[in-house]
Amino acid sequence: MLYREAGDFKTSYAKDNQTFPIKFDRVAYYILLVVAFGVVPFIINDYWANAVIVPFLIYAIATIGLNILIGYCGQLSLGTGGFMAVGAFASYKLMTAFPEVSIIIHILLAGGITALVGMAFGLPSLRIKGFYLAVATLAAQFFLVWLFNRVPWFYNNSASGQISAPERSVFGINVTGPHVDAWAQYMICLVFVFASAWLARNLTRGTMGRSWMAIRDMDIAAEIIGVNPLKAKLTAFGVSSFFIGIAGALLFTVYLGAAEVGEAFGISKSFLVLFMVIIGGLGSIFGSFAGAAFMVLLPVLLKNILVGALNWPTDLAAHFQLLIVGALIIAFLILEPHGLAQLWRVAKEKLRLWPFPH
Amino acid sequence: MNTMTENSTVGYVTDDGRQIGGTIMEMKNITLRFGGVVAIENISFDIHEGEIRAIIGPNGAGKSSMLNVISGFYHPQEGEVWFNGQKRPSMKPFEVAALGIARTFQNIALFKGMSTLDNIMTGRLTKMKAGMLSQAIWWGKAAREEEEHRQKVEEIIDFLEIQAIRKTPVGRLPYGLQKRVELGRALAAEPKLLLLDEPMAGMNVEEKEDMSRFILDVNDEFGTTIALIEHDMGVVMDISDRVVVMDYGKKIGDGTPAEVLANKEVIDAYLGVSHD
């Protein structure tokens, strides 16, 4: 009863095909947009921005990217950290080489460069599948981190080997560097998240998305229908890496400010984003958001409970936090292997009838 | 009775009075080997435009291999494949699809994670030309194209009477319906030549009757040329215009169902030979 579909008829294919075909969903989506763009910037503070919301938004972009590759196209990748590093270092080199160009353009270009790198590392996918491909992309991860560590040109020969983001502004408002307001950080990430989700949704619902999913579900049948496997797999790697590159660039410029490649973009980052994809739900844009939120929020929540409410010592709480997150992931995957997106789908099914049994 | 001679390019008239066109596909002396195993040995046959052509034979006769040669999965060591009056160079399956050859599989090969609608929409892939950018912003050609092709797909859905399962993920559908969706996916490409690999395998009598009706309707309404492999002899004799019989990679018979049934070699292959 709360969640009504009855009486919601479609009279054109375009209406039947829209992202939120049910009126209730559509209204909820518009309210969410208004709150995200119109309310949150005015109430956000440094703690919320730094601990929760900005990392959530940035990881949401990376998760959407990886979800396109794994969830939609079925190509396993463990190179996410390396590709994020490409985005970060590309944006760093561009920002220092062309300081007069807007940072927005730099971030987009960084995404483009990462897309090219991703496509290059995606070439083996034409020959190898599944776990073997995962190992090949793992090689990409280690190679890229090694490259950014060993070639001083990438970090402009700085003594520490670190890269740090110079101060940049959009419309006269600082978005990077030490003097930046929480709401400005939030807004630039939000704009990128919104654009990424919108683009990803459009790409996955059209011809391209269908050819990706066809390759994922049955590659032989896909080929017989006319899907060029080379094109489908490489575009998936390209689009996926584009989003991951943007996430890497934002993580470095807006969130971290300074980064050392092994620490910020190591293998653990690849796994973190992979967990977000799996927990959120493969092949779902909503799931990408849910997974990112789960993995970012849960440690913060646990820390607040253990240290804040139960007065545990910080180091003990930190260890237990890892244990609990790990256990929860396992428990969760056993209970709902298709992720939060599936949980949401089931909840919607139930809500259609609630509170009546039939 | 038809008056056609072998390899003729002129059509003929079937028993039930349908006019069949000239040759659309011709296999010339095809030999396919896997290492030392000869799967197909020097086989030639042709398929005329608008006819229903059956390929039959005992298990392991090389029927599916022949279909795989036509659709580009296997590349024969010897022989030529002619399509639409031209010799076809060695092609990948997706290039063959673009020529207008669609097929279904012996074991259902649907995209299990996608809905019926999306499966059939995927069948129209070769006809959709919108660029990546247009799709990304869902503006102009991509959105327009999606609607036009949805229209066509809905016609196929109506034709196959599967309106009710439009939005159902195909993994959840029963076997008979999955076969029907797979036929729909192949039809969506508006193929010149439709290859069906055992379209009725594992079906009960009612489902077989439904499927036979759909095959005849496709041939009748869209004028699609159909080549099919089938084990149910009753069905084959009923619906096909001409039959190729294979055994151990060789062609042992070719002609109308009646001719084939009277062929001694065919009877031997199917019933066994007495050795006295």
XYZ file of C-alpha atoms in Angstrom:
634
model
C 0.000 0.000 0.000
C 2.859 2.346 0.753
C 4.546 1.504 -2.473
C 1.933 1.761 -5.165
C 2.179 0.597 -8.736
C -1.488 0.121 -9.426
C -2.968 2.613 -11.852
C 0.463 3.643 -13.084
C 0.011 2.879 -16.781
C 2.448 3.526 -19.580
C 1.305 4.722 -22.973
C 4.615 4.917 -24.810
C 7.735 2.804 -25.026
C 9.851 5.737 -23.877
C 7.791 5.969 -20.689
C 7.984 2.243 -20.167
C 11.738 2.424 -20.561
C 12.499 5.244 -18.162
C 14.895 4.714 -15.302
C 12.243 4.967 -12.613
C 9.074 3.637 -14.215
C 7.139 3.742 -10.968
C 5.863 7.107 -9.870
C 6.748 6.549 -6.237
C 10.384 5.896 -7.152
C 10.466 8.905 -9.426
C 9.230 11.222 -6.716
C 11.678 9.788 -4.200
C 14.506 10.301 -6.692
C 13.636 13.952 -7.278
C 13.370 14.594 -3.546
C 16.778 12.987 -3.069
C 18.264 15.224 -5.765
C 16.787 18.347 -4.213
C 18.123 17.392 -0.787
C 21.550 16.454 -2.135
C 21.997 19.631 -4.158
C 19.884 22.096 -2.191
C 20.011 21.146 1.482
C 23.136 19.135 2.296
C 25.669 21.799 1.157
C 24.271 24.188 3.755
C 24.384 21.814 6.700
C 27.483 19.732 5.959
C 30.409 20.107 8.358
C 34.053 19.054 8.188
C 33.588 15.836 10.131
C 30.734 14.539 8.005
C 32.396 15.588 4.774
C 35.776 14.033 5.577
C 34.725 10.911 7.415
C 31.635 9.897 5.510
C 30.157 11.776 2.625
C 33.089 12.737 0.402
C 34.740 9.287 0.514
C 31.324 7.731 -0.065
C 30.762 9.833 -3.178
C 34.233 9.171 -4.569
C 34.047 5.440 -3.977
C 30.582 5.401 -5.504
C 32.125 6.569 -8.785
C 34.837 3.907 -8.601
C 32.237 1.266 -7.763
C 30.049 2.263 -10.698
C 33.128 1.944 -12.884
C 34.102 -1.487 -11.629
C 30.481 -2.627 -11.686
C 30.320 -1.898 -15.406
C 33.289 -4.176 -15.946
C 32.431 -6.986 -13.543
C 28.693 -6.726 -13.050
C 27.645 -5.801 -16.585
C 30.367 -7.238 -18.780
C 31.475 -10.121 -16.562
C 35.195 -9.377 -16.788
C 36.890 -9.832 -13.438
C 39.435 -7.148 -12.559
C 41.740 -6.672 -9.593
C 43.522 -3.659 -11.044
C 41.218 -0.957 -9.673
C 43.823 0.512 -7.329
C 46.317 0.780 -10.168
C 43.781 2.444 -12.449
C 42.829 4.902 -9.712
C 46.538 5.679 -9.419
C 46.638 6.401 -13.153
C 43.778 8.882 -12.684
C 45.496 10.501 -9.711
C 48.903 10.809 -11.367
C 47.407 11.956 -14.658
C 45.509 14.719 -12.880
C 48.652 15.660 -10.931
C 50.790 15.898 -14.067
C 48.107 17.869 -15.904
C 47.525 20.260 -12.996
C 51.209 21.013 -12.618
C 51.871 21.229 -16.355
C 48.881 23.381 -17.279
C 47.985 25.371 -14.161
C 45.758 27.785 -16.068
C 43.311 25.085 -17.253
C 40.261 24.320 -15.107
C 40.543 21.365 -12.745
C 37.265 19.989 -14.093
C 38.898 19.531 -17.486
C 41.948 17.972 -15.855
C 39.852 15.447 -14.007
C 37.939 14.543 -17.162
C 41.201 14.198 -19.082
C 42.602 12.047 -16.294
C 39.568 9.808 -16.759
C 40.250 9.668 -20.490
C 43.891 8.721 -19.964
C 42.878 6.019 -17.518
C 40.395 4.720 -20.078
C 43.213 4.272 -22.589
C 45.418 2.533 -20.025
C 42.495 0.328 -18.983
C 41.811 -0.681 -22.576
C 45.469 -1.609 -23.034
C 45.360 -3.832 -19.962
C 41.985 -5.169 -21.089
C 43.447 -6.650 -24.267
C 44.261 -10.005 -22.611
C 40.530 -10.396 -21.854
C 40.034 -11.450 -25.464
C 42.007 -14.592 -24.818
C 41.577 -15.332 -21.134
C 38.554 -15.409 -18.864
C 37.544 -15.547 -15.236
C 40.227 -16.100 -12.636
C 42.996 -15.997 -15.217
C 41.907 -12.548 -16.282
C 41.801 -11.506 -12.622
C 45.446 -12.534 -12.300
C 46.346 -10.613 -15.455
C 44.738 -7.456 -14.078
C 46.504 -8.072 -10.782
C 49.719 -7.783 -12.772
C 48.457 -4.392 -13.992
C 47.932 -3.336 -10.385
C 51.493 -4.173 -9.338
C 53.045 -2.862 -12.515
C 51.302 0.516 -12.300
C 52.180 1.046 -8.630
C 55.768 0.068 -9.375
C 55.847 2.452 -12.329
C 54.607 5.434 -10.320
C 57.112 4.632 -7.580
C 60.118 4.180 -9.803
C 59.823 6.839 -12.469
C 60.424 10.246 -10.856
C 58.894 12.059 -13.819
C 55.453 11.025 -12.580
C 55.872 12.766 -9.226
C 57.853 15.703 -10.666
C 61.069 14.501 -8.974
C 59.833 15.413 -5.514
C 62.169 14.190 -2.774
C 59.513 12.279 -0.831
C 58.064 10.526 -3.851
C 54.686 11.953 -2.868
C 52.366 13.955 -5.028
C 50.405 16.820 -3.537
C 47.552 18.654 -5.155
C 48.126 22.356 -5.837
C 45.400 24.817 -4.878
C 42.733 25.057 -7.566
C 39.362 26.694 -7.721
C 36.147 26.413 -9.669
C 34.173 29.641 -10.184
C 36.508 31.325 -7.678
C 35.815 28.772 -4.959
C 38.673 26.598 -3.727
C 38.122 22.900 -4.261
C 41.627 21.577 -3.608
C 44.537 22.538 -1.384
C 44.582 23.347 2.330
C 42.028 26.184 2.277
C 38.922 24.412 1.161
C 35.441 24.360 2.611
C 33.627 21.121 3.280
C 30.667 22.127 1.122
C 32.907 22.902 -1.862
C 34.542 19.465 -1.635
C 31.123 17.937 -1.355
C 29.664 19.825 -4.304
C 32.414 18.983 -6.798
C 32.212 15.303 -5.860
C 28.437 15.340 -6.019
C 28.427 16.811 -9.516
C 30.806 14.119 -10.717
C 28.803 11.381 -8.997
C 25.570 12.576 -10.510
C 27.072 12.797 -13.992
C 28.762 9.394 -13.670
C 25.632 7.633 -12.480
C 23.569 9.232 -15.227
C 26.058 8.322 -17.963
C 26.472 4.800 -16.595
C 22.725 4.274 -16.488
C 22.318 5.455 -20.084
C 25.156 3.310 -21.352
C 23.900 0.211 -19.601
C 20.319 0.456 -20.797
C 21.071 0.820 -24.508
C 22.745 -1.220 -27.214
C 26.126 -1.031 -25.556
C 24.867 -2.261 -22.205
C 23.019 -5.104 -23.843
C 26.107 -6.211 -25.732
C 28.088 -6.119 -22.469
C 25.485 -8.219 -20.689
C 25.281 -10.608 -23.639
C 29.031 -11.189 -23.393
C 28.657 -11.701 -19.643
C 25.786 -14.192 -19.848
C 26.788 -16.284 -22.861
C 29.687 -15.098 -24.974
C 29.208 -17.642 -27.778
C 25.572 -16.722 -28.293
C 26.505 -13.040 -28.115
C 28.911 -13.468 -30.967
C 26.392 -15.331 -33.105
C 23.945 -12.484 -32.661
C 26.448 -9.977 -33.932
C 28.258 -8.710 -30.845
C 31.881 -8.058 -31.683
C 33.611 -9.445 -28.570
C 36.688 -7.289 -29.074
C 34.629 -4.123 -29.210
C 32.324 -5.051 -26.328
C 35.112 -6.028 -23.946
C 37.364 -3.101 -24.787
C 34.577 -0.544 -24.466
C 33.696 -2.057 -21.092
C 37.308 -1.752 -19.984
C 37.455 1.785 -21.372
C 34.238 3.084 -19.817
C 34.951 1.329 -16.541
C 38.466 2.747 -16.345
C 37.179 6.204 -17.255
C 35.021 6.278 -14.131
C 37.720 4.658 -11.998
C 40.225 7.235 -13.244
C 37.892 10.075 -12.304
C 37.437 8.530 -8.875
C 41.213 8.263 -8.480
C 41.710 11.864 -9.552
C 39.039 13.108 -7.136
C 40.375 10.976 -4.309
C 43.803 12.486 -4.724
C 42.966 16.116 -5.536
C 39.856 16.762 -3.460
C 39.966 14.255 -0.633
C 43.545 13.253 0.199
C 45.367 16.331 -1.083
C 48.631 14.427 -0.966
C 49.290 10.817 -1.780
C 52.004 8.190 -1.894
C 51.135 5.645 -4.541
C 51.774 2.389 -2.681
C 49.830 3.551 0.330
C 46.891 5.271 -1.341
C 46.427 3.040 -4.378
C 47.706 -0.353 -3.266
C 46.094 -3.739 -3.745
C 43.867 -3.160 -0.714
C 42.102 -0.421 -2.672
C 41.368 -2.877 -5.470
C 39.791 -5.242 -2.979
C 37.878 -2.497 -1.194
C 36.168 -1.437 -4.427
C 35.603 -5.086 -5.382
C 33.872 -5.662 -2.033
C 31.707 -2.621 -2.646
C 30.648 -4.024 -6.011
C 29.881 -7.485 -4.634
C 28.112 -6.299 -1.500
C 26.154 -3.668 -3.399
C 25.076 -6.075 -6.100
C 26.573 -6.994 -9.456
C 25.040 -5.263 -12.427
C 23.199 -2.528 -10.584
C 23.876 1.200 -10.417
C 21.855 1.493 -7.224
C 23.883 -1.384 -5.818
C 27.076 0.540 -6.515
C 25.870 3.348 -4.289
C 24.633 0.955 -1.627
C 27.883 -1.003 -1.592
C 30.014 2.137 -1.346
C 27.829 3.479 1.452
C 28.001 0.181 3.330
C 31.776 -0.097 3.186
C 32.398 3.570 4.041
C 29.764 3.914 6.729
C 30.208 0.647 8.574
C 33.722 1.304 9.959
C 32.720 4.823 10.995
C 29.605 3.522 12.682
C 31.494 0.775 14.492
C 34.128 3.209 15.654
C 31.483 5.505 17.074
C 29.790 2.644 18.869
C 32.914 0.952 20.220
C 34.921 4.029 21.180
C 32.170 6.564 21.647
C 29.460 4.550 23.329
C 31.318 1.635 24.932
C 34.502 3.530 25.830
C 36.864 0.903 24.451
C 40.511 1.856 23.929
C 41.067 3.085 20.358
C 43.578 0.429 19.317
C 41.416 -2.442 20.534
C 38.410 -0.905 18.798
C 40.404 -0.584 15.568
C 41.252 -4.291 15.590
C 37.725 -5.342 16.437
C 36.395 -3.052 13.775
C 38.299 -5.043 11.113
C 37.064 -8.313 12.594
C 33.456 -7.214 12.667
C 33.502 -5.770 9.155
C 35.027 -8.999 7.852
C 32.522 -11.180 9.662
C 29.638 -9.026 8.495
C 30.767 -9.282 4.877
C 30.879 -13.084 5.098
C 27.541 -13.287 6.868
C 26.024 -10.926 4.381
C 27.262 -12.819 1.343
C 25.855 -16.062 2.712
C 22.473 -14.529 3.453
C 22.133 -12.485 0.274
C 24.693 -13.374 -2.369
C 23.185 -10.944 -4.845
C 23.926 -7.962 -2.691
C 22.086 -4.988 -1.304
C 20.455 -4.266 -4.645
C 18.680 -7.622 -4.507
C 17.670 -6.966 -0.910
C 16.161 -3.700 -2.060
C 14.312 -5.450 -4.902
C 12.849 -7.999 -2.484
C 11.835 -5.242 -0.093
C 10.041 -3.448 -2.915
C 8.182 -6.638 -3.839
C 6.992 -6.922 -0.247
C 6.103 -3.263 0.003
C 3.772 -3.518 -2.969
C 1.343 -5.520 -0.895
C 2.142 -4.458 2.626
C 0.269 -4.529 5.003
C -2.000 -7.016 3.214
C -0.906 -10.634 2.801
C -2.053 -10.960 -0.843
C 6.282 -32.498 -57.502
C 9.252 -30.283 -58.086
C 11.129 -30.194 -61.308
C 14.357 -28.715 -60.014
C 17.758 -30.013 -60.951
C 20.699 -30.013 -58.587
C 22.467 -26.640 -58.054
C 19.860 -24.861 -60.086
C 19.406 -21.175 -59.455
C 15.806 -21.189 -60.552
C 13.076 -21.805 -58.045
C 10.465 -24.490 -57.873
C 6.928 -24.954 -56.672
C 6.258 -27.096 -53.642
C 3.550 -29.702 -53.258
C 1.370 -27.260 -51.363
C 1.785 -24.669 -54.088
C 4.348 -22.266 -52.564
C 6.762 -20.655 -54.966
C 10.350 -21.183 -53.829
C 13.058 -18.791 -55.051
C 16.562 -19.389 -56.346
C 19.590 -20.565 -54.395
C 20.404 -18.378 -51.385
C 23.137 -20.515 -49.888
C 25.308 -23.137 -51.398
C 27.827 -25.387 -49.688
C 30.384 -26.698 -52.146
C 32.472 -29.754 -51.295
C 32.834 -28.919 -47.607
C 35.358 -30.978 -45.655
C 35.914 -30.309 -41.959
C 38.494 -32.151 -39.879
C 39.390 -31.996 -36.211
C 42.905 -33.383 -36.153
C 42.525 -36.846 -37.593
C 38.763 -36.980 -37.171
C 36.769 -36.144 -40.247
C 33.536 -34.501 -39.102
C 32.252 -33.559 -42.544
C 33.493 -35.200 -45.712
C 33.053 -33.551 -49.077
C 29.453 -32.471 -48.660
C 27.607 -30.206 -51.066
C 24.059 -28.998 -50.853
C 22.084 -25.865 -51.473
C 19.344 -23.935 -49.740
C 16.745 -22.116 -51.792
C 15.200 -18.827 -50.853
C 11.979 -19.268 -48.921
C 12.176 -23.000 -48.337
C 12.367 -25.031 -45.149
C 15.404 -27.239 -45.454
C 16.005 -29.979 -42.906
C 19.301 -31.648 -42.091
C 18.820 -35.027 -40.470
C 20.980 -37.939 -39.501
C 21.882 -40.187 -36.578
C 23.858 -38.850 -33.599
C 27.374 -37.773 -34.471
C 26.594 -37.507 -38.162
C 28.032 -33.979 -38.352
C 24.775 -32.019 -38.545
C 25.647 -29.496 -35.854
C 29.150 -29.173 -37.292
C 27.557 -28.254 -40.599
C 25.456 -25.578 -38.915
C 28.575 -24.299 -37.180
C 30.318 -24.035 -40.539
C 27.430 -21.982 -41.890
C 27.415 -19.655 -38.888
C 31.167 -19.174 -38.868
C 32.210 -21.032 -35.715
C 34.141 -23.646 -37.682
C 36.227 -22.989 -40.721
C 36.299 -25.958 -43.107
C 39.658 -27.100 -44.439
C 38.254 -27.583 -47.916
C 35.266 -26.335 -49.811
C 33.454 -23.081 -50.348
C 30.465 -21.426 -48.785
C 28.402 -19.309 -51.158
C 25.797 -16.919 -49.832
C 23.591 -14.627 -51.909
C 25.506 -15.473 -55.060
C 28.895 -14.592 -53.609
C 31.678 -16.710 -52.263
C 31.945 -16.017 -48.553
C 35.446 -15.423 -47.253
C 36.466 -16.892 -43.899
C 34.416 -14.926 -41.381
C 33.948 -14.566 -37.649
C 30.482 -15.412 -36.267
C 29.558 -11.769 -35.621
C 30.389 -10.892 -39.217
C 28.191 -13.755 -40.423
C 25.397 -12.340 -38.264
C 25.734 -9.018 -40.039
C 25.172 -10.805 -43.381
C 21.714 -11.799 -42.183
C 22.201 -15.304 -40.849
C 20.696 -15.941 -37.418
C 20.470 -19.140 -35.434
C 19.291 -20.857 -32.284
C 21.186 -23.455 -30.309
C 20.652 -27.071 -29.413
C 21.115 -26.254 -25.735
C 19.387 -22.985 -25.032
C 21.877 -20.151 -25.177
C 19.867 -17.232 -23.874
C 21.256 -14.408 -21.780
C 19.964 -15.664 -18.452
C 20.412 -12.467 -16.475
C 18.398 -10.369 -18.912
C 14.647 -10.041 -19.424
C 12.812 -11.498 -22.408
C 12.542 -8.020 -23.855
C 16.272 -7.329 -23.492
C 17.137 -10.706 -24.978
C 15.094 -10.018 -28.072
C 16.319 -6.409 -28.251
C 19.861 -7.791 -28.278
C 18.871 -9.713 -31.382
C 18.497 -6.399 -33.184
C 22.021 -5.358 -32.363
C 23.293 -5.493 -35.923
C 20.582 -3.037 -36.952
C 21.225 -0.430 -34.265
C 23.779 2.145 -35.228
C 23.705 4.910 -32.588
C 27.165 5.956 -31.437
C 28.508 5.624 -27.940
C 28.216 9.334 -27.183
C 24.583 9.451 -28.229
C 23.877 6.471 -25.987
C 25.770 7.993 -23.079
C 23.617 11.112 -23.016
C 20.503 9.248 -24.246
C 19.697 11.981 -26.684
C 18.976 12.045 -30.388
C 19.667 8.889 -32.325
C 20.065 6.486 -29.396
C 16.734 7.302 -27.771
C 14.913 7.439 -31.107
C 16.432 4.171 -32.268
C 15.571 2.430 -29.020
C 11.909 3.270 -29.534
C 11.804 2.255 -33.195
C 13.385 -1.082 -32.491
C 11.218 -1.635 -29.453
C 8.281 -1.379 -31.830
C 9.693 -4.171 -34.006
C 10.507 -6.289 -30.986
C 6.970 -5.884 -29.678
C 5.696 -7.195 -33.017
C 7.823 -10.309 -32.550
C 6.637 -10.650 -28.972
C 3.044 -10.504 -30.215
C 3.803 -12.988 -32.973
C 5.256 -15.514 -30.533
C 2.548 -14.831 -27.946
C 4.939 -14.080 -25.119
C 3.572 -10.673 -24.070
C 3.082 -11.748 -20.482
C 6.740 -12.609 -19.887
C 8.158 -9.476 -21.483
C 9.871 -8.246 -18.320
C 10.661 -11.628 -16.746
C 14.324 -12.650 -16.498
C 14.603 -15.586 -18.906
C 16.385 -17.740 -16.345
C 13.055 -18.074 -14.540
C 11.066 -19.260 -17.570
C 10.151 -22.877 -18.298
C 12.020 -24.727 -21.021
C 9.434 -24.431 -23.767
C 9.125 -20.683 -23.340
C 12.885 -20.266 -23.288
C 13.043 -22.012 -26.658
C 10.419 -19.612 -27.919
C 12.317 -16.573 -26.631
C 15.425 -17.871 -28.337
C 13.520 -18.128 -31.588
C 12.341 -14.560 -31.007
C 15.881 -13.377 -30.490
C 16.940 -14.940 -33.780
C 13.891 -13.499 -35.569
C 14.609 -10.019 -34.246
C 17.566 -9.795 -36.579
C 15.148 -10.158 -39.522
C 17.444 -12.810 -40.962
C 17.585 -13.873 -44.587
C 18.511 -17.342 -43.416
C 17.450 -18.774 -40.074
C 19.289 -21.784 -38.677
C 17.524 -23.849 -36.017
C 19.524 -26.463 -34.167
C 17.028 -28.994 -32.801
C 14.257 -26.490 -32.068
C 12.058 -29.216 -30.610
C 14.543 -31.193 -28.548
C 13.160 -32.165 -25.169
C 9.633 -30.896 -25.811
C 6.345 -32.633 -25.234
C 3.803 -33.091 -28.013
C 1.926 -29.844 -27.395
C 5.111 -27.815 -27.264
C 6.309 -29.469 -30.461
C 3.059 -28.587 -32.176
C 3.376 -24.971 -31.017
C 6.939 -24.764 -32.219
C 6.119 -26.356 -35.585
C 3.361 -23.834 -36.042
C 5.717 -20.950 -35.260
C 8.315 -22.255 -37.693
C 5.747 -22.563 -40.463
C 4.338 -19.129 -39.639
C 7.770 -17.528 -39.725
C 8.373 -19.057 -43.134
C 4.946 -18.053 -44.333
C 4.585 -14.541 -42.930
C 8.139 -13.235 -43.132
C 9.247 -15.407 -46.041
C 12.312 -16.420 -44.048
C 14.467 -19.221 -45.386
C 14.907 -21.826 -42.688
C 17.465 -24.590 -42.280
C 16.823 -26.863 -39.340
C 18.231 -29.899 -37.640
C 15.653 -32.149 -36.025
C 15.410 -35.680 -34.747
C 11.643 -36.046 -34.698
C 11.066 -37.607 -38.109
C 7.354 -36.934 -38.032
C 7.964 -33.218 -37.636
C 10.697 -33.162 -40.267
C 8.577 -34.928 -42.839
C 5.625 -32.677 -42.096
C 7.180 -29.252 -42.237
C 10.269 -29.412 -44.441
C 10.338 -28.935 -48.200
C 13.623 -30.705 -48.802
C 15.838 -32.847 -46.603
C 19.575 -33.538 -46.482
C 20.515 -36.791 -44.766
C 23.953 -37.167 -43.219
C 25.675 -40.173 -41.719
C 29.249 -40.354 -40.415
C 30.072 -37.016 -42.004
C 28.860 -38.007 -45.454
C 25.766 -37.025 -47.360
C 23.671 -40.104 -48.032
C 20.484 -38.534 -49.246
C 19.014 -35.277 -50.534
C 15.548 -34.526 -51.786
C 11.927 -34.138 -50.821
C 10.772 -35.984 -47.690
C 9.112 -38.648 -49.814
C 12.231 -39.198 -51.884
C 14.410 -39.416 -48.824
C 12.094 -41.887 -47.124
C 12.337 -44.173 -50.120
C 16.145 -44.007 -50.195
C 17.700 -47.351 -49.291
C 20.858 -45.848 -47.758
C 18.774 -43.650 -45.488
C 16.739 -46.590 -44.294
C 19.933 -48.522 -43.633
C 21.449 -45.660 -41.634
C 18.361 -45.275 -39.498
C 17.269 -48.870 -39.054
C 20.553 -50.684 -39.453
C 21.519 -53.123 -42.183
C 20.876 -56.793 -42.038
C 24.034 -58.737 -42.657
C 22.674 -61.889 -44.176
